[in-house]
Short mmCIF file of C-alpha atoms in Angstrom, two decimals:
data_model
loop_
_atom_site.label_atom_id
_atom_site.label_comp_id
_atom_site.label_asym_id
_atom_site.label_seq_id
_atom_site.Cartn_x
_atom_site.Cartn_y
_atom_site.Cartn_z
CA MET A 1 0.00 0.00 0.00
CA LYS A 2 2.81 2.39 0.93
CA SER A 3 4.66 1.65 -2.30
CA LEU A 4 1.46 2.30 -4.26
CA LEU A 5 0.93 5.64 -2.51
CA ARG A 6 4.56 6.56 -3.18
CA LYS A 7 4.23 5.61 -6.84
CA TYR A 8 1.15 7.80 -7.37
CA SER A 9 1.95 10.50 -4.81
CA ILE A 10 2.15 13.27 -7.42
CA GLN A 11 -1.16 12.29 -9.02
CA LEU A 12 -2.78 12.18 -5.58
CA GLY A 13 -1.30 15.59 -4.82
CA ILE A 14 -2.84 17.01 -7.99
CA VAL A 15 -6.22 15.51 -7.09
CA PHE A 16 -6.20 16.94 -3.55
CA PHE A 17 -4.95 20.33 -4.72
CA GLY A 18 -7.71 20.44 -7.35
CA LEU A 19 -10.31 19.49 -4.74
CA PHE A 20 -9.04 22.29 -2.51
CA LEU A 21 -9.30 24.86 -5.32
CA VAL A 22 -12.97 24.03 -6.02
CA SER A 23 -13.89 23.00 -2.48
CA SER A 24 -16.72 25.55 -2.30
CA LEU A 25 -18.71 23.32 -4.68
CA PHE A 26 -19.07 20.76 -1.89
CA LYS A 27 -21.40 23.10 -0.06
CA SER A 28 -25.00 21.87 -0.18
CA GLY A 29 -27.48 23.61 -2.44
CA TRP A 30 -27.21 25.25 -5.85
CA TYR A 31 -25.24 28.37 -6.69
CA LEU A 32 -25.90 31.36 -8.89
CA SER A 33 -24.20 31.34 -12.31
CA HIS A 34 -25.03 32.35 -15.87
CA ASP A 35 -26.03 28.89 -17.17
CA GLY A 36 -26.28 26.73 -14.05
CA ILE A 37 -30.06 26.49 -13.85
CA PHE A 38 -30.25 25.61 -17.56
CA HIS A 39 -28.04 22.56 -16.93
CA ILE A 40 -30.49 21.33 -14.31
CA TYR A 41 -33.38 21.67 -16.79
CA ARG A 42 -31.40 19.87 -19.49
CA THR A 43 -30.36 17.08 -17.14
CA GLU A 44 -33.96 16.47 -16.10
CA GLU A 45 -35.14 16.65 -19.71
CA ALA A 46 -32.43 14.28 -20.93
CA LEU A 47 -33.45 11.74 -18.28
CA SER A 48 -37.11 12.15 -19.24
CA MET A 49 -36.34 11.56 -22.94
CA LEU A 50 -34.07 8.58 -22.26
CA LYS A 51 -36.78 6.96 -20.14
CA LEU A 52 -39.07 7.23 -23.19
CA GLY A 53 -36.47 5.37 -25.28
CA HIS A 54 -35.30 8.44 -27.20
CA PHE A 55 -31.74 7.59 -28.24
CA PRO A 56 -29.62 9.25 -29.37
CA LEU A 57 -30.91 12.36 -27.64
CA ARG A 58 -32.22 14.99 -30.05
CA TRP A 59 -35.67 16.30 -29.14
CA ALA A 60 -36.59 17.99 -25.85
CA GLY A 61 -40.34 17.41 -25.86
CA ASN A 62 -41.23 19.21 -22.62
CA PHE A 63 -39.46 22.46 -23.49
CA ASP A 64 -41.11 25.50 -25.05
CA GLN A 65 -44.22 24.85 -22.92
CA GLY A 66 -44.57 21.32 -24.26
CA PHE A 67 -44.30 22.29 -27.94
CA GLY A 68 -40.78 20.80 -28.00
CA ILE A 69 -37.44 21.91 -29.46
CA PRO A 70 -34.49 20.03 -31.07
CA LEU A 71 -32.24 20.94 -28.13
CA PHE A 72 -29.87 17.95 -28.12
CA SER A 73 -29.37 18.14 -31.89
CA PHE A 74 -27.61 21.48 -31.46
CA VAL A 75 -26.40 21.62 -27.85
CA TYR A 76 -23.52 19.32 -26.80
CA PRO A 77 -25.17 16.10 -25.55
CA LEU A 78 -22.41 14.25 -23.65
CA PRO A 79 -22.66 16.21 -20.37
CA TYR A 80 -26.37 15.45 -20.21
CA TYR A 81 -25.98 11.74 -20.91
CA LEU A 82 -23.60 11.67 -17.94
CA SER A 83 -25.57 13.99 -15.63
CA SER A 84 -28.95 12.36 -16.36
CA ILE A 85 -27.63 8.89 -15.54
CA LEU A 86 -25.81 10.14 -12.42
CA SER A 87 -28.89 12.08 -11.31
CA VAL A 88 -30.78 8.82 -10.81
CA ALA A 89 -28.43 8.07 -7.89
CA ILE A 90 -27.45 11.50 -6.53
CA GLY A 91 -29.90 14.02 -8.02
CA ALA A 92 -29.43 16.65 -10.71
CA MET A 93 -27.55 19.21 -8.56
CA TRP A 94 -24.89 16.84 -7.27
CA SER A 95 -24.51 15.10 -10.63
CA LEU A 96 -23.65 18.45 -12.24
CA LYS A 97 -21.25 19.33 -9.43
CA ALA A 98 -19.61 15.90 -9.67
CA ILE A 99 -19.05 16.23 -13.43
CA THR A 100 -17.64 19.76 -13.01
CA ILE A 101 -15.21 18.76 -10.25
CA THR A 102 -14.16 15.54 -11.99
CA SER A 103 -13.59 17.27 -15.34
CA TYR A 104 -11.48 19.98 -13.74
CA ILE A 105 -9.23 17.53 -11.87
CA PHE A 106 -9.16 15.06 -14.78
CA GLY A 107 -7.71 17.82 -16.95
CA GLY A 108 -4.93 18.41 -14.41
CA LEU A 109 -4.08 14.70 -14.38
CA GLY A 110 -4.06 14.64 -18.18
CA MET A 111 -1.69 17.59 -18.31
CA TYR A 112 0.59 15.83 -15.81
CA LEU A 113 0.74 12.67 -17.94
CA LEU A 114 1.32 14.70 -21.09
CA LEU A 115 4.31 16.61 -19.72
CA SER A 116 5.74 14.02 -17.34
CA SER A 117 7.48 12.35 -20.29
CA ARG A 118 9.98 15.21 -19.91
CA GLY A 119 10.20 14.66 -16.17
CA LYS A 120 7.82 14.41 -13.24
CA SER A 121 8.50 17.99 -12.17
CA PHE A 122 7.56 19.17 -15.68
CA GLY A 123 4.27 17.30 -15.44
CA LEU A 124 3.48 18.58 -11.95
CA PHE A 125 4.23 22.18 -12.89
CA GLY A 126 2.14 22.00 -16.07
CA ALA A 127 -0.79 20.48 -14.16
CA LEU A 128 -0.71 23.17 -11.47
CA ILE A 129 -0.50 26.03 -13.98
CA PHE A 130 -3.41 24.44 -15.87
CA LEU A 131 -5.51 24.20 -12.70
CA LEU A 132 -4.62 27.75 -11.58
CA THR A 133 -5.61 29.52 -14.80
CA PRO A 134 -8.32 32.19 -14.20
CA TYR A 135 -10.46 31.00 -17.13
CA GLN A 136 -11.08 27.73 -15.28
CA PHE A 137 -12.75 29.60 -12.42
CA LEU A 138 -14.64 31.88 -14.78
CA ASN A 139 -16.19 28.80 -16.41
CA ILE A 140 -16.96 27.02 -13.15
CA PHE A 141 -18.10 29.79 -10.79
CA VAL A 142 -19.25 32.65 -13.03
CA ARG A 143 -20.51 31.18 -16.27
CA GLY A 144 -21.41 27.70 -15.02
CA THR A 145 -20.44 26.18 -18.37
CA LEU A 146 -20.71 22.42 -17.89
CA GLY A 147 -19.86 21.48 -21.48
CA GLU A 148 -16.81 23.73 -21.77
CA THR A 149 -15.44 22.57 -18.41
CA LEU A 150 -15.82 18.94 -19.49
CA ALA A 151 -14.25 19.57 -22.92
CA ILE A 152 -11.28 21.48 -21.46
CA GLY A 153 -10.72 18.71 -18.92
CA LEU A 154 -10.47 16.18 -21.76
CA MET A 155 -8.20 18.19 -24.08
CA PRO A 156 -4.90 17.27 -22.36
CA TRP A 157 -5.88 13.64 -22.87
CA VAL A 158 -6.26 14.26 -26.61
CA LEU A 159 -2.70 15.60 -26.66
CA TYR A 160 -1.50 12.70 -24.53
CA SER A 161 -3.14 10.22 -26.91
CA TYR A 162 -1.49 11.94 -29.87
CA GLN A 163 1.86 11.91 -28.07
CA ASN A 164 1.49 8.15 -27.66
CA LEU A 165 0.50 7.76 -31.31
CA LYS A 166 3.63 9.62 -32.44
CA LYS A 167 5.99 7.11 -30.86
CA ILE A 168 8.21 5.36 -33.39
CA ASN A 169 6.73 2.11 -34.74
CA ASN A 170 3.53 2.62 -32.73
CA LYS A 171 0.40 1.50 -34.53
CA LEU A 172 -3.01 3.14 -34.42
CA ARG A 173 -4.69 1.69 -31.34
CA TRP A 174 -8.42 1.48 -30.70
CA TYR A 175 -8.19 4.03 -27.88
CA HIS A 176 -6.33 6.77 -29.80
CA PRO A 177 -9.44 8.34 -31.44
CA LEU A 178 -11.56 8.24 -28.28
CA PRO A 179 -10.41 11.40 -26.40
CA LEU A 180 -11.05 13.73 -29.36
CA ALA A 181 -14.39 12.06 -30.12
CA VAL A 182 -15.46 12.67 -26.53
CA VAL A 183 -14.31 16.33 -26.70
CA LEU A 184 -16.44 16.82 -29.83
CA LEU A 185 -19.47 15.50 -27.95
CA ALA A 186 -18.65 17.45 -24.77
CA HIS A 187 -18.85 20.84 -26.49
CA ASN A 188 -19.52 21.38 -30.19
CA PHE A 189 -17.80 24.77 -30.62
CA LEU A 190 -14.71 24.03 -28.55
CA GLY A 191 -14.51 20.50 -29.92
CA ILE A 192 -14.39 21.61 -33.56
CA LEU A 193 -11.94 24.43 -32.82
CA PHE A 194 -9.66 22.08 -30.91
CA ALA A 195 -9.91 19.47 -33.68
CA ALA A 196 -8.78 22.16 -36.15
CA PHE A 197 -5.81 22.91 -33.86
CA MET A 198 -4.98 19.20 -33.67
CA PHE A 199 -5.12 18.87 -37.46
CA GLY A 200 -2.49 21.59 -37.79
CA TYR A 201 -0.43 20.03 -35.00
CA MET A 202 -0.49 16.66 -36.76
CA LEU A 203 0.93 18.22 -39.93
CA THR A 204 4.14 19.07 -38.04
CA ASP A 205 5.10 15.37 -37.78
CA LYS A 206 5.19 13.61 -41.13
CA ALA A 207 6.28 10.27 -39.68
CA SER A 208 2.98 9.77 -37.82
CA LEU A 209 0.75 11.84 -40.12
CA LYS A 210 -1.17 8.97 -41.75
CA ARG A 211 -1.94 7.32 -38.41
CA ALA A 212 -2.88 10.67 -36.87
CA LEU A 213 -5.23 11.63 -39.70
CA ALA A 214 -6.86 8.20 -39.55
CA SER A 215 -7.40 8.71 -35.81
CA LEU A 216 -8.83 12.19 -36.46
CA LEU A 217 -11.23 10.81 -39.07
CA ILE A 218 -12.45 8.05 -36.74
CA SER A 219 -12.95 10.63 -33.96
CA PHE A 220 -15.23 12.66 -36.21
CA GLY A 221 -16.95 9.47 -37.32
CA ILE A 222 -17.78 8.44 -33.74
CA SER A 223 -19.24 11.87 -33.00
CA ALA A 224 -20.94 12.15 -36.40
CA PHE A 225 -24.41 11.38 -34.99
CA PHE A 226 -24.23 14.81 -33.33
CA ILE A 227 -21.70 16.85 -35.35
CA ILE A 228 -23.17 16.32 -38.84
CA PRO A 229 -26.79 17.28 -38.00
CA MET A 230 -25.56 20.11 -35.78
CA ILE A 231 -23.76 21.68 -38.76
CA THR A 232 -25.96 20.72 -41.71
CA GLN A 233 -29.36 21.28 -40.07
CA LYS A 234 -28.54 24.68 -38.62
CA ASN A 235 -30.77 26.17 -41.32
CA LEU A 236 -33.79 24.56 -39.62
CA LEU A 237 -33.50 26.97 -36.69
CA TYR A 238 -35.16 30.34 -36.23
CA SER A 239 -31.85 31.87 -35.14
CA PHE A 240 -30.28 30.91 -38.49
CA GLU A 241 -32.56 33.28 -40.37
CA TYR A 242 -32.84 35.95 -37.66
CA LYS A 243 -29.31 36.29 -36.32
CA ASP A 244 -30.08 39.40 -34.27
CA LEU A 245 -32.17 37.20 -31.96
CA THR A 246 -29.04 35.56 -30.53
CA PHE A 247 -25.57 36.76 -29.45
CA ARG A 248 -23.55 38.67 -32.06
CA TYR A 249 -19.85 37.87 -32.22
CA ASP A 250 -18.93 41.41 -33.28
CA GLN A 251 -20.11 42.77 -29.93
CA HIS A 252 -17.90 40.53 -27.81
CA PHE A 253 -14.30 41.06 -28.87
CA VAL A 254 -11.86 41.78 -26.05
CA THR A 255 -8.98 44.23 -25.76
CA LEU A 256 -5.37 43.42 -24.92
CA LYS A 257 -5.84 45.32 -21.68
CA GLN A 258 -8.68 42.95 -20.70
CA LEU A 259 -6.48 39.93 -21.46
CA LEU A 260 -3.65 41.31 -19.36
CA TYR A 261 -5.94 42.12 -16.46
CA SER A 262 -9.63 42.77 -15.95
CA LYS A 263 -11.51 43.00 -12.68
CA TRP A 264 -13.10 39.81 -11.42
CA ASP A 265 -16.88 40.01 -11.41
CA TYR A 266 -19.94 37.81 -11.82
CA TRP A 267 -21.95 39.72 -14.43
CA TYR A 268 -22.12 39.21 -18.20
CA SER A 269 -20.20 39.92 -21.38
CA VAL A 270 -21.64 43.10 -22.92
CA PRO A 271 -20.88 45.11 -26.07
CA GLY A 272 -17.81 47.31 -25.64
CA GLU A 273 -15.14 47.21 -22.94
CA ASN A 274 -17.37 47.50 -19.86
CA ASP A 275 -17.87 43.77 -19.42
CA GLY A 276 -19.10 42.44 -16.11
CA MET A 277 -16.75 39.44 -16.20
CA SER A 278 -13.00 38.98 -16.40
CA PHE A 279 -11.10 37.74 -19.45
CA GLN A 280 -7.61 37.84 -17.93
CA LEU A 281 -5.09 35.23 -19.02
CA GLY A 282 -3.40 35.24 -15.60
CA ILE A 283 -0.24 37.11 -14.60
CA ALA A 284 1.87 33.99 -14.11
CA GLN A 285 0.48 32.42 -17.30
CA ILE A 286 1.29 35.51 -19.41
CA ILE A 287 4.89 35.63 -18.19
CA LEU A 288 5.32 31.89 -18.74
CA ALA A 289 3.89 32.11 -22.26
CA ILE A 290 6.24 34.97 -23.16
CA LEU A 291 9.25 33.13 -21.72
CA GLY A 292 8.16 29.96 -23.52
CA ILE A 293 7.87 31.74 -26.86
CA LEU A 294 11.31 33.32 -26.40
CA SER A 295 12.91 30.02 -25.38
CA ILE A 296 11.51 28.28 -28.48
CA ILE A 297 12.74 31.05 -30.78
CA LEU A 298 16.19 31.04 -29.18
CA SER A 299 16.83 27.33 -28.66
CA SER A 300 14.10 24.98 -29.88
CA ARG A 301 12.70 25.98 -33.28
CA THR A 302 11.16 22.62 -34.15
CA PRO A 303 8.02 22.57 -36.33
CA ASP A 304 5.76 21.45 -33.48
CA ASN A 305 7.07 24.11 -31.09
CA LEU A 306 6.75 26.85 -33.70
CA TYR A 307 3.20 25.69 -34.32
CA LEU A 308 2.45 26.14 -30.61
CA ILE A 309 3.60 29.76 -30.88
CA LEU A 310 1.46 30.30 -33.97
CA ALA A 311 -1.57 28.76 -32.25
CA TYR A 312 -1.10 30.84 -29.09
CA LEU A 313 -0.65 34.16 -30.88
CA GLY A 314 -3.33 33.26 -33.42
CA THR A 315 -5.97 32.68 -30.76
CA ILE A 316 -5.03 35.94 -29.01
CA TYR A 317 -5.53 37.71 -32.33
CA LEU A 318 -8.90 36.02 -32.95
CA MET A 319 -10.20 37.38 -29.64
CA HIS A 320 -9.32 40.96 -30.66
CA GLY A 321 -11.48 43.24 -32.78
CA LYS A 322 -8.73 43.43 -35.44
CA SER A 323 -9.75 39.93 -36.52
CA TYR A 324 -13.28 41.04 -37.47
CA PHE A 325 -12.67 40.40 -41.19
CA ILE A 326 -11.88 36.74 -40.44
CA TRP A 327 -15.03 36.26 -38.38
CA ASN A 328 -17.11 38.08 -40.97
CA SER A 329 -15.95 35.74 -43.75
CA LEU A 330 -16.40 32.45 -41.86
CA PRO A 331 -20.06 31.71 -40.96
CA LEU A 332 -19.13 28.57 -39.04
CA LEU A 333 -16.78 30.60 -36.82
CA GLN A 334 -19.62 33.02 -36.08
CA SER A 335 -21.48 30.18 -34.36
CA VAL A 336 -18.94 30.44 -31.54
CA GLN A 337 -20.78 33.68 -30.62
CA PHE A 338 -18.12 34.97 -28.20
CA PRO A 339 -14.57 35.50 -29.54
CA TRP A 340 -13.26 35.32 -25.96
CA ARG A 341 -14.23 31.63 -25.93
CA PHE A 342 -10.79 31.15 -27.50
CA LEU A 343 -9.38 31.64 -23.99
CA PHE A 344 -9.43 27.85 -23.74
CA MET A 345 -6.45 27.67 -26.10
CA PRO A 346 -3.98 29.72 -24.00
CA LEU A 347 -5.21 27.66 -21.04
CA ILE A 348 -4.05 24.48 -22.83
CA LEU A 349 -0.97 25.94 -24.55
CA THR A 350 0.65 27.82 -21.65
CA PRO A 351 1.72 24.65 -19.76
CA LEU A 352 3.22 23.31 -23.02
CA LEU A 353 5.12 26.54 -23.65
CA SER A 354 6.32 26.69 -20.05
CA ALA A 355 7.90 23.23 -20.42
CA THR A 356 10.36 24.67 -22.93
CA VAL A 357 11.42 27.25 -20.32
CA LEU A 358 12.04 24.55 -17.72
CA ASN A 359 14.23 22.72 -20.24
CA LEU A 360 16.64 25.66 -20.23
CA ILE A 361 16.99 25.71 -16.44
CA LYS A 362 19.45 22.89 -15.86
CA PRO A 363 20.20 23.16 -12.10
CA LYS A 364 17.38 21.31 -10.37
CA LYS A 365 17.24 23.55 -7.33
CA LEU A 366 16.97 26.65 -9.50
CA ARG A 367 14.27 24.98 -11.60
CA TYR A 368 12.29 24.03 -8.50
CA CYS A 369 12.54 27.59 -7.17
CA PHE A 370 11.34 28.90 -10.53
CA MET A 371 8.38 26.53 -10.46
CA LEU A 372 7.48 27.36 -6.88
CA LEU A 373 7.61 31.09 -7.59
CA PHE A 374 5.17 30.84 -10.50
CA VAL A 375 2.80 28.47 -8.69
CA ILE A 376 2.64 30.94 -5.78
CA LEU A 377 2.09 33.84 -8.20
CA ALA A 378 -0.65 31.92 -10.04
CA PHE A 379 -2.41 30.98 -6.80
CA ALA A 380 -2.17 34.54 -5.46
CA ASN A 381 -3.91 35.72 -8.63
CA ILE A 382 -6.91 33.37 -8.30
CA ARG A 383 -7.15 33.11 -4.52
CA ASN A 384 -10.39 35.13 -4.44
CA TYR A 385 -11.91 33.57 -7.58
CA ARG A 386 -12.66 30.19 -6.00
CA ASN A 387 -16.24 30.82 -4.95
CA PRO A 388 -19.55 31.50 -6.70
CA GLN A 389 -21.26 34.83 -6.23
CA GLN A 390 -24.02 33.32 -4.08
CA PHE A 391 -25.40 30.03 -2.86
CA LEU A 392 -29.19 29.93 -3.10
CA ASP A 393 -31.46 28.98 -0.24
CA ASN A 394 -34.51 26.79 -0.92
CA LYS A 395 -36.85 29.70 -1.68
CA GLU A 396 -34.35 31.45 -3.96
CA TYR A 397 -33.66 28.22 -5.83
CA THR A 398 -37.38 27.43 -6.22
CA ASP A 399 -38.08 30.93 -7.55
CA LEU A 400 -35.23 30.64 -10.05
CA TYR A 401 -36.23 27.13 -11.09
CA ARG A 402 -39.83 28.17 -11.77
CA LEU A 403 -38.71 31.18 -13.80
CA TYR A 404 -37.76 29.21 -16.92
CA TYR A 405 -39.14 25.75 -16.16
CA ASN A 406 -40.24 23.98 -19.38
CA LYS A 407 -39.79 27.25 -21.26
CA THR A 408 -36.24 27.40 -22.54
CA SER A 409 -32.72 26.36 -21.57
CA THR A 410 -30.85 29.06 -23.47
CA THR A 411 -30.58 32.80 -22.92
CA PHE A 412 -32.73 33.44 -25.99
CA ARG A 413 -35.80 31.27 -26.59
CA THR A 414 -35.33 31.62 -30.36
CA GLU A 415 -31.81 30.17 -30.30
CA ILE A 416 -32.91 26.51 -30.61
CA LEU A 417 -36.44 27.15 -31.88
CA PRO A 418 -37.53 25.53 -35.20
CA LYS A 419 -37.66 28.17 -37.96
CA TRP A 420 -41.38 27.65 -38.62
CA SER A 421 -42.33 28.71 -35.09
CA VAL A 422 -43.12 32.20 -33.81
CA PRO A 423 -40.82 34.32 -31.59
CA HIS A 424 -43.40 35.01 -28.90
CA GLU A 425 -44.07 32.46 -26.16
CA ARG A 426 -47.16 30.26 -26.48
CA TYR A 427 -49.20 28.16 -24.09
CA LYS A 428 -51.47 25.20 -24.79
CA THR A 429 -54.37 23.48 -23.05
CA ASP A 430 -54.99 20.75 -25.67
CA GLU A 431 -52.89 18.46 -27.85
CA ILE A 432 -55.11 18.61 -30.96
CA LEU A 433 -57.38 21.29 -32.41
CA VAL A 434 -59.94 20.70 -35.17
CA ASN A 435 -59.59 23.54 -37.69
CA SER A 436 -62.17 22.54 -40.28
CA GLY A 437 -64.37 19.65 -41.39
CA ASN A 438 -66.76 17.37 -39.51
CA MET A 439 -64.84 15.01 -37.28
CA THR A 440 -64.61 13.61 -33.78
CA ILE A 441 -61.47 12.93 -31.75
CA ASP A 442 -61.31 9.76 -29.63
CA ALA A 443 -58.81 7.66 -27.66
CA LEU A 444 -56.18 10.39 -27.35
CA THR A 445 -52.95 9.40 -25.59
CA HIS A 446 -49.70 11.31 -25.65
CA ASP A 447 -46.23 11.85 -24.24
CA PRO A 448 -43.54 14.41 -25.19
CA LEU A 449 -42.42 12.32 -28.18
CA LYS A 450 -45.62 10.75 -29.45
CA ILE A 451 -49.38 11.23 -29.86
CA ASN A 452 -51.86 8.44 -30.58
CA VAL A 453 -55.35 9.45 -31.60
CA THR A 454 -58.41 7.99 -33.35
CA ILE A 455 -60.12 10.41 -35.73
CA ASN A 456 -63.56 9.88 -37.29
CA ASN A 457 -63.51 12.19 -40.29
CA LYS A 458 -67.00 12.46 -41.80
CA PRO A 459 -67.84 13.86 -45.25
CA ASP A 460 -68.20 17.65 -45.19
CA THR A 461 -68.18 20.63 -47.53
CA SER A 462 -64.84 21.77 -46.12
CA GLU A 463 -61.65 19.71 -46.07
CA GLY A 464 -60.87 18.22 -42.69
CA ARG A 465 -57.81 19.70 -40.99
CA VAL A 466 -56.41 19.31 -37.49
CA THR A 467 -53.53 21.05 -35.77
CA ILE A 468 -51.16 19.05 -33.59
CA LEU A 469 -49.93 21.42 -30.89
CA ARG A 470 -46.24 20.61 -31.25
CA ASN A 471 -43.51 22.61 -32.97
CA TYR A 472 -43.20 21.41 -36.56
CA TYR A 473 -39.86 19.79 -37.36
CA PRO A 474 -38.81 17.40 -40.16
CA GLY A 475 -38.34 14.60 -37.61
CA TRP A 476 -42.08 14.23 -37.01
CA VAL A 477 -43.67 11.26 -38.80
CA VAL A 478 -47.42 10.49 -38.97
CA THR A 479 -48.54 6.89 -39.56
CA MET A 480 -52.17 5.91 -40.20
CA ASP A 481 -53.40 2.51 -38.97
CA ASP A 482 -49.75 1.37 -38.52
CA LYS A 483 -49.37 1.18 -42.30
CA LYS A 484 -49.58 4.36 -44.31
CA THR A 485 -47.39 7.44 -43.81
CA ILE A 486 -49.42 10.64 -43.98
CA PRO A 487 -47.74 13.88 -45.16
CA ILE A 488 -47.75 16.84 -42.77
CA GLU A 489 -46.90 20.50 -43.12
CA PRO A 490 -46.32 23.45 -40.77
CA THR A 491 -49.15 25.79 -39.87
CA GLN A 492 -48.65 29.54 -40.17
CA ASP A 493 -47.52 29.68 -36.57
CA GLY A 494 -45.22 26.66 -36.84
CA MET A 495 -47.33 23.80 -35.47
CA ILE A 496 -48.16 20.52 -37.25
CA MET A 497 -50.99 20.50 -39.78
CA LEU A 498 -52.60 17.09 -40.48
CA LYS A 499 -55.29 16.33 -43.07
CA PRO A 500 -57.04 13.14 -41.89
CA GLU A 501 -58.49 10.77 -44.46
CA LEU A 502 -62.24 10.08 -44.50
CA GLY A 503 -63.46 7.41 -42.12
CA VAL A 504 -62.31 6.14 -38.74
CA HIS A 505 -58.54 5.78 -38.54
CA ASN A 506 -55.85 5.66 -35.90
CA TYR A 507 -52.98 8.12 -36.26
CA GLU A 508 -49.60 7.95 -34.58
CA ILE A 509 -47.64 11.21 -34.59
CA LYS A 510 -44.09 10.32 -33.52
CA MET A 511 -40.74 12.11 -33.31
CA SER A 512 -38.31 10.14 -35.45
CA SER A 513 -35.06 10.94 -37.27
CA THR A 514 -34.46 13.09 -40.32
CA PRO A 515 -32.56 11.54 -43.28
CA VAL A 516 -29.44 13.48 -42.23
CA GLU A 517 -29.73 12.10 -38.69
CA LEU A 518 -30.17 8.54 -39.95
CA PHE A 519 -27.09 8.90 -42.14
CA SER A 520 -25.12 10.36 -39.23
CA ASN A 521 -26.17 7.52 -36.94
CA THR A 522 -24.89 5.05 -39.53
CA VAL A 523 -21.53 6.83 -39.78
CA SER A 524 -21.14 6.71 -35.99
CA LEU A 525 -22.07 3.04 -35.86
CA LEU A 526 -19.54 2.16 -38.58
CA SER A 527 -16.87 4.18 -36.75
CA VAL A 528 -17.54 2.33 -33.49
CA LEU A 529 -17.27 -0.95 -35.41
CA THR A 530 -13.93 0.30 -36.76
CA LEU A 531 -12.77 0.73 -33.17
CA GLY A 532 -13.83 -2.85 -32.51
CA TYR A 533 -11.81 -3.99 -35.52
CA LEU A 534 -8.77 -2.06 -34.29
CA TRP A 535 -9.16 -3.62 -30.84
CA TYR A 536 -9.27 -7.08 -32.39
CA THR A 537 -6.23 -6.54 -34.62
CA ASN A 538 -4.26 -4.91 -31.77
CA LYS A 539 -5.05 -7.86 -29.50
CA LYS A 540 -4.17 -10.37 -32.23
CA SER A 541 -0.84 -8.61 -32.85
CA LEU A 542 0.05 -8.63 -29.15
CA THR A 543 -0.85 -12.32 -28.87
CA SER A 544 1.34 -13.27 -31.83
CA LYS A 545 4.27 -11.29 -30.40
CA ALA A 546 3.89 -13.00 -27.05
CA LYS A 547 3.94 -16.44 -28.73
CA SER A 548 7.02 -15.59 -30.78
CA LYS A 549 8.89 -14.77 -27.56
#
């Protein structure tokens, strides 16, 4: 036992230090943050949809007052798969806290493994600088961004997997594509941006390029069930046509002054420089990045190191208003909404750049003093950032919970609203309305994903029409008498219009998959089977080597 503790003493130290830094999350009750309450809604909704057999998650049938929205087709699903399952045992609040804490510490451990190949002290220093970066605490305590915290915690593991893949004579293993695939599912924007960074990073090493690109392709394939519809079906959303009804990227650039230092606060990002939240890189992190860049230029100008400099400076530039022309010409980039979201890249890159500085400090004692100095400086900078603005008592939480319950889970209702719907909020007391004709409605049963109804449509001078009070979306399918598919169309206010056939028939209105979603599901399935094939061939290769010995 003692030998085991000694062997993993550094990892345990990182875990306990990380727990100390976010220890305020262990307090009972929920805390005030920008998105925190939305994650509770989404967790509960994900669990509700999974219980109804809706997999993969796409439709949130209870949201928008029961009209439903395609929430999980456009908002990163992985955190809610995890939180919904965990919530069965420990409740929604603690499941979200557990994922946040675990992701944060998991990232530190990943950074340690990544850099410890250069020495244990390198790994420990990189992990501590990673954990002590101000943006971590902005995401956890101010913004309450579950998906971004999870994605950032997984990114060092993507780099570690790639580092393993680069080893001479190493084959593509079944586990190499997994970390990036999980990042893509943890947060769509950050996942795609980080994948683009990794693609460029892979180009710096020609020896492993084919294996790396194959791994990258499989990663996208695994996450295709979410990524492909998220990108290609964006035009089905109201916010795609009316971009002023969501956040505008051109109002949220940051200045160099804000990156160097900006006052810590718990308010929001606003147009101009008077933001109510801090975008500082961290004093220690800025100095380390500058020293790292200088050390690479002076002593280690390898392609991969130079790429790290380009990526660091490039992301700083993309957060500044001078990069407007780039954002204006790339619609996909505009989906990021906030240019300062690129702060995740300096968070990842600074520990890598700092390792090149440590390489130049040969005397161990001097290196340890250098490390200790910067860890103290980094901690001093964030010492007051380790708490949320306020923990809510039962009444405050109940009032907040009721404010948006079953309405929306985004700042703007129109952000994930189907394009056929209307911008104003609606309420319903029925599931079906008869618009015209002579008909009776019988045997009506329904849940958030399905409606079963028997309609007796009698001959009449006017054509029979009924409105299904759900938001129209191409995923809805209507089947008559379990045989015939009946065409539907949107009403003027974006609900489902059905024209029943004459006679007594049973109609099932069910949320299914669009052709794009079906294709994407197939790609993901084939990619998972590819992992299985890799696992089999890897195992077979290891077995044959063992026999030859």
